[in-house]
Short mmCIF file of N, CA and C in Angstrom, two decimals:
data_model
loop_
_atom_site.label_atom_id
_atom_site.label_comp_id
_atom_site.label_asym_id
_atom_site.label_seq_id
_atom_site.Cartn_x
_atom_site.Cartn_y
_atom_site.Cartn_z
N MET A 43 44.77 19.27 -32.68
CA MET A 43 45.12 18.38 -33.78
C MET A 43 44.62 16.96 -33.52
N ARG A 44 44.86 16.43 -32.32
CA ARG A 44 44.43 15.08 -31.96
C ARG A 44 42.91 14.96 -32.02
N LYS A 45 42.20 16.02 -31.61
CA LYS A 45 40.75 16.01 -31.62
C LYS A 45 40.21 15.82 -33.04
N ASN A 46 40.84 16.48 -34.01
CA ASN A 46 40.42 16.34 -35.41
C ASN A 46 40.66 14.93 -35.92
N LEU A 47 41.77 14.33 -35.51
CA LEU A 47 42.08 12.97 -35.92
C LEU A 47 41.04 12.00 -35.39
N VAL A 48 40.67 12.14 -34.14
CA VAL A 48 39.65 11.28 -33.54
C VAL A 48 38.31 11.47 -34.23
N ALA A 49 37.93 12.71 -34.48
CA ALA A 49 36.66 13.00 -35.16
C ALA A 49 36.65 12.41 -36.56
N ASN A 50 37.74 12.54 -37.29
CA ASN A 50 37.81 11.99 -38.65
C ASN A 50 37.72 10.47 -38.65
N GLU A 51 38.36 9.83 -37.68
CA GLU A 51 38.28 8.38 -37.59
C GLU A 51 36.86 7.92 -37.24
N LEU A 52 36.20 8.65 -36.36
CA LEU A 52 34.83 8.31 -35.99
C LEU A 52 33.90 8.43 -37.19
N LEU A 53 34.13 9.43 -38.02
CA LEU A 53 33.28 9.62 -39.20
C LEU A 53 33.42 8.49 -40.20
N LYS A 54 34.51 7.75 -40.14
CA LYS A 54 34.73 6.63 -41.06
C LYS A 54 34.35 5.30 -40.43
N SER A 55 33.76 5.33 -39.26
CA SER A 55 33.52 4.12 -38.47
C SER A 55 32.11 3.57 -38.61
N ASN A 56 31.98 2.33 -38.17
CA ASN A 56 30.68 1.69 -38.00
C ASN A 56 30.35 1.79 -36.52
N ILE A 57 29.28 2.49 -36.18
CA ILE A 57 28.98 2.77 -34.79
C ILE A 57 27.61 2.24 -34.39
N ALA A 58 27.43 2.13 -33.08
CA ALA A 58 26.13 1.80 -32.49
C ALA A 58 25.91 2.77 -31.34
N LEU A 59 24.66 3.03 -31.04
CA LEU A 59 24.30 4.00 -30.01
C LEU A 59 23.49 3.34 -28.91
N VAL A 60 23.88 3.59 -27.67
CA VAL A 60 23.11 3.13 -26.52
C VAL A 60 22.43 4.35 -25.94
N GLY A 61 21.12 4.32 -25.93
CA GLY A 61 20.32 5.46 -25.50
C GLY A 61 19.63 6.06 -26.70
N GLY A 62 18.36 5.82 -26.81
CA GLY A 62 17.61 6.23 -27.98
C GLY A 62 16.67 7.39 -27.73
N GLY A 63 17.06 8.29 -26.87
CA GLY A 63 16.20 9.42 -26.53
C GLY A 63 16.33 10.59 -27.48
N ARG A 64 16.02 11.77 -26.97
CA ARG A 64 16.01 12.99 -27.76
C ARG A 64 17.39 13.32 -28.35
N PHE A 65 18.44 13.15 -27.55
CA PHE A 65 19.79 13.44 -28.05
C PHE A 65 20.15 12.51 -29.20
N CYS A 66 19.79 11.24 -29.06
CA CYS A 66 20.04 10.26 -30.12
C CYS A 66 19.35 10.68 -31.41
N LYS A 67 18.10 11.10 -31.30
CA LYS A 67 17.37 11.52 -32.50
C LYS A 67 18.06 12.71 -33.15
N GLY A 68 18.47 13.69 -32.35
CA GLY A 68 19.15 14.85 -32.90
C GLY A 68 20.46 14.47 -33.56
N LEU A 69 21.21 13.56 -32.95
CA LEU A 69 22.47 13.11 -33.53
C LEU A 69 22.23 12.39 -34.84
N LEU A 70 21.24 11.51 -34.88
CA LEU A 70 20.92 10.80 -36.12
C LEU A 70 20.47 11.77 -37.22
N GLU A 71 19.66 12.73 -36.87
CA GLU A 71 19.22 13.72 -37.86
C GLU A 71 20.41 14.49 -38.41
N LEU A 72 21.35 14.83 -37.55
CA LEU A 72 22.56 15.53 -38.01
C LEU A 72 23.40 14.63 -38.90
N LEU A 73 23.62 13.40 -38.47
CA LEU A 73 24.44 12.49 -39.26
C LEU A 73 23.83 12.17 -40.62
N TYR A 74 22.52 12.15 -40.69
CA TYR A 74 21.85 11.84 -41.95
C TYR A 74 21.50 13.10 -42.75
N SER A 75 21.98 14.25 -42.31
CA SER A 75 21.74 15.50 -43.04
C SER A 75 22.80 15.66 -44.14
N ASP A 76 22.62 16.67 -44.96
CA ASP A 76 23.56 16.94 -46.05
C ASP A 76 24.96 17.29 -45.54
N VAL A 77 25.05 17.77 -44.30
CA VAL A 77 26.34 18.15 -43.73
C VAL A 77 27.32 16.98 -43.75
N PHE A 78 26.84 15.78 -43.48
CA PHE A 78 27.70 14.60 -43.40
C PHE A 78 27.52 13.66 -44.59
N GLU A 79 26.94 14.16 -45.66
CA GLU A 79 26.60 13.32 -46.81
C GLU A 79 27.77 12.47 -47.31
N ASP A 80 28.96 13.06 -47.40
CA ASP A 80 30.11 12.34 -47.94
C ASP A 80 30.98 11.67 -46.90
N GLN A 81 30.68 11.86 -45.63
CA GLN A 81 31.58 11.33 -44.60
C GLN A 81 30.86 10.81 -43.36
N ARG A 82 29.62 10.40 -43.51
CA ARG A 82 28.88 9.96 -42.32
C ARG A 82 29.30 8.56 -41.89
N PRO A 83 29.34 8.35 -40.59
CA PRO A 83 29.59 7.00 -40.10
C PRO A 83 28.37 6.12 -40.40
N LEU A 84 28.59 4.84 -40.43
CA LEU A 84 27.49 3.91 -40.63
C LEU A 84 26.95 3.54 -39.25
N VAL A 85 25.71 3.89 -38.99
CA VAL A 85 25.08 3.56 -37.71
C VAL A 85 24.46 2.17 -37.86
N LEU A 86 25.04 1.22 -37.14
CA LEU A 86 24.61 -0.18 -37.25
C LEU A 86 23.45 -0.53 -36.34
N GLY A 87 23.30 0.21 -35.23
CA GLY A 87 22.24 -0.13 -34.31
C GLY A 87 22.03 0.91 -33.22
N VAL A 88 20.83 0.87 -32.64
CA VAL A 88 20.47 1.74 -31.52
C VAL A 88 19.77 0.88 -30.48
N ALA A 89 20.18 1.05 -29.23
CA ALA A 89 19.57 0.31 -28.13
C ALA A 89 18.92 1.26 -27.14
N ASP A 90 17.73 0.92 -26.71
CA ASP A 90 17.04 1.65 -25.65
C ASP A 90 15.98 0.74 -25.06
N LYS A 91 15.78 0.84 -23.76
CA LYS A 91 14.77 0.00 -23.12
C LYS A 91 13.36 0.52 -23.35
N ASP A 92 13.24 1.78 -23.77
CA ASP A 92 11.93 2.39 -24.03
C ASP A 92 11.64 2.37 -25.53
N GLU A 93 10.69 1.55 -25.93
CA GLU A 93 10.37 1.42 -27.36
C GLU A 93 9.76 2.69 -27.96
N LYS A 94 9.35 3.62 -27.11
CA LYS A 94 8.77 4.87 -27.61
C LYS A 94 9.77 6.03 -27.58
N ALA A 95 11.01 5.77 -27.20
CA ALA A 95 12.03 6.82 -27.16
C ALA A 95 12.21 7.40 -28.57
N GLU A 96 12.32 8.71 -28.65
CA GLU A 96 12.35 9.42 -29.95
C GLU A 96 13.41 8.89 -30.91
N GLY A 97 14.62 8.76 -30.43
CA GLY A 97 15.71 8.31 -31.30
C GLY A 97 15.58 6.85 -31.69
N PHE A 98 15.06 6.05 -30.78
CA PHE A 98 14.82 4.63 -31.05
C PHE A 98 13.82 4.47 -32.18
N VAL A 99 12.72 5.21 -32.09
CA VAL A 99 11.68 5.17 -33.13
C VAL A 99 12.24 5.68 -34.46
N TYR A 100 12.95 6.80 -34.40
CA TYR A 100 13.54 7.39 -35.61
C TYR A 100 14.52 6.42 -36.28
N ALA A 101 15.34 5.76 -35.47
CA ALA A 101 16.30 4.79 -36.01
C ALA A 101 15.56 3.68 -36.75
N GLY A 102 14.50 3.17 -36.16
CA GLY A 102 13.71 2.13 -36.82
C GLY A 102 13.14 2.61 -38.14
N GLN A 103 12.69 3.86 -38.18
CA GLN A 103 12.14 4.43 -39.41
C GLN A 103 13.22 4.55 -40.49
N LYS A 104 14.47 4.74 -40.08
CA LYS A 104 15.58 4.86 -41.03
C LYS A 104 16.14 3.50 -41.43
N GLY A 105 15.56 2.42 -40.88
CA GLY A 105 16.03 1.09 -41.22
C GLY A 105 17.24 0.64 -40.43
N ILE A 106 17.53 1.33 -39.34
CA ILE A 106 18.64 0.97 -38.48
C ILE A 106 18.17 -0.10 -37.50
N PHE A 107 18.99 -1.10 -37.26
CA PHE A 107 18.68 -2.15 -36.29
C PHE A 107 18.42 -1.53 -34.93
N THR A 108 17.35 -1.94 -34.27
CA THR A 108 17.04 -1.47 -32.93
C THR A 108 16.86 -2.67 -32.01
N THR A 109 17.19 -2.45 -30.74
CA THR A 109 17.08 -3.51 -29.75
C THR A 109 16.83 -2.90 -28.38
N HIS A 110 16.21 -3.67 -27.51
CA HIS A 110 15.99 -3.22 -26.14
C HIS A 110 17.12 -3.67 -25.22
N ASP A 111 18.01 -4.51 -25.73
CA ASP A 111 19.13 -5.03 -24.95
C ASP A 111 20.44 -4.51 -25.56
N TYR A 112 21.08 -3.58 -24.88
CA TYR A 112 22.30 -2.98 -25.43
C TYR A 112 23.40 -4.02 -25.67
N LYS A 113 23.35 -5.13 -24.97
CA LYS A 113 24.38 -6.16 -25.16
C LYS A 113 24.32 -6.77 -26.55
N ALA A 114 23.17 -6.69 -27.20
CA ALA A 114 23.03 -7.20 -28.57
C ALA A 114 23.88 -6.40 -29.55
N LEU A 115 24.19 -5.17 -29.21
CA LEU A 115 25.01 -4.34 -30.10
C LEU A 115 26.42 -4.90 -30.24
N PHE A 116 26.92 -5.56 -29.20
CA PHE A 116 28.26 -6.14 -29.25
C PHE A 116 28.38 -7.26 -30.27
N GLU A 117 27.26 -7.80 -30.70
CA GLU A 117 27.25 -8.89 -31.66
C GLU A 117 27.20 -8.40 -33.11
N LEU A 118 27.05 -7.11 -33.34
CA LEU A 118 26.95 -6.58 -34.70
C LEU A 118 28.29 -6.75 -35.44
N GLU A 119 28.21 -7.24 -36.65
CA GLU A 119 29.42 -7.41 -37.46
C GLU A 119 30.00 -6.07 -37.86
N HIS A 120 31.30 -5.99 -37.88
CA HIS A 120 32.06 -4.82 -38.33
C HIS A 120 31.86 -3.60 -37.43
N LEU A 121 31.46 -3.80 -36.20
CA LEU A 121 31.27 -2.70 -35.26
C LEU A 121 32.62 -2.16 -34.81
N ASP A 122 32.79 -0.84 -34.92
CA ASP A 122 34.03 -0.19 -34.50
C ASP A 122 33.90 0.51 -33.16
N ALA A 123 32.74 1.08 -32.88
CA ALA A 123 32.58 1.87 -31.65
C ALA A 123 31.13 1.88 -31.20
N ILE A 124 30.97 1.96 -29.88
CA ILE A 124 29.65 2.13 -29.28
C ILE A 124 29.66 3.45 -28.54
N MET A 125 28.68 4.29 -28.82
CA MET A 125 28.55 5.57 -28.14
C MET A 125 27.41 5.46 -27.13
N GLU A 126 27.71 5.77 -25.89
CA GLU A 126 26.71 5.72 -24.83
C GLU A 126 26.14 7.12 -24.64
N LEU A 127 24.84 7.26 -24.88
CA LEU A 127 24.18 8.57 -24.87
C LEU A 127 23.20 8.73 -23.73
N THR A 128 23.25 7.86 -22.76
CA THR A 128 22.28 7.92 -21.66
C THR A 128 22.82 8.76 -20.50
N THR A 129 21.98 8.96 -19.52
CA THR A 129 22.41 9.61 -18.29
C THR A 129 22.65 8.59 -17.19
N ASP A 130 22.62 7.31 -17.55
CA ASP A 130 22.81 6.23 -16.60
C ASP A 130 24.31 5.98 -16.41
N GLU A 131 24.85 6.39 -15.28
CA GLU A 131 26.29 6.27 -15.03
C GLU A 131 26.75 4.81 -14.99
N ARG A 132 25.85 3.90 -14.70
CA ARG A 132 26.22 2.48 -14.64
C ARG A 132 26.60 1.93 -16.02
N LEU A 133 26.07 2.53 -17.07
CA LEU A 133 26.36 2.04 -18.43
C LEU A 133 27.72 2.51 -18.93
N SER A 134 28.17 3.66 -18.48
CA SER A 134 29.44 4.16 -18.99
C SER A 134 30.59 3.35 -18.43
#
């Protein structure tokens, strides 16, 4: 029950993603698919140090703010949550 509540709240949130790799691209494709048409979160930004990372490039193509400095995401207005999608344990 609690898991559904958290998922529903996340779907109504303004989020940013740290880590713009393959997983990020897959997540963005899912969020922007018809499955989430009526309940998708608003993705405010994506951060990755690699400008050629798949999800980073895809985010830019979708008009989502992109940055190489994840700290810039903290400055986004109306930000509710940041999801860390990297394998870098130092970021979590």
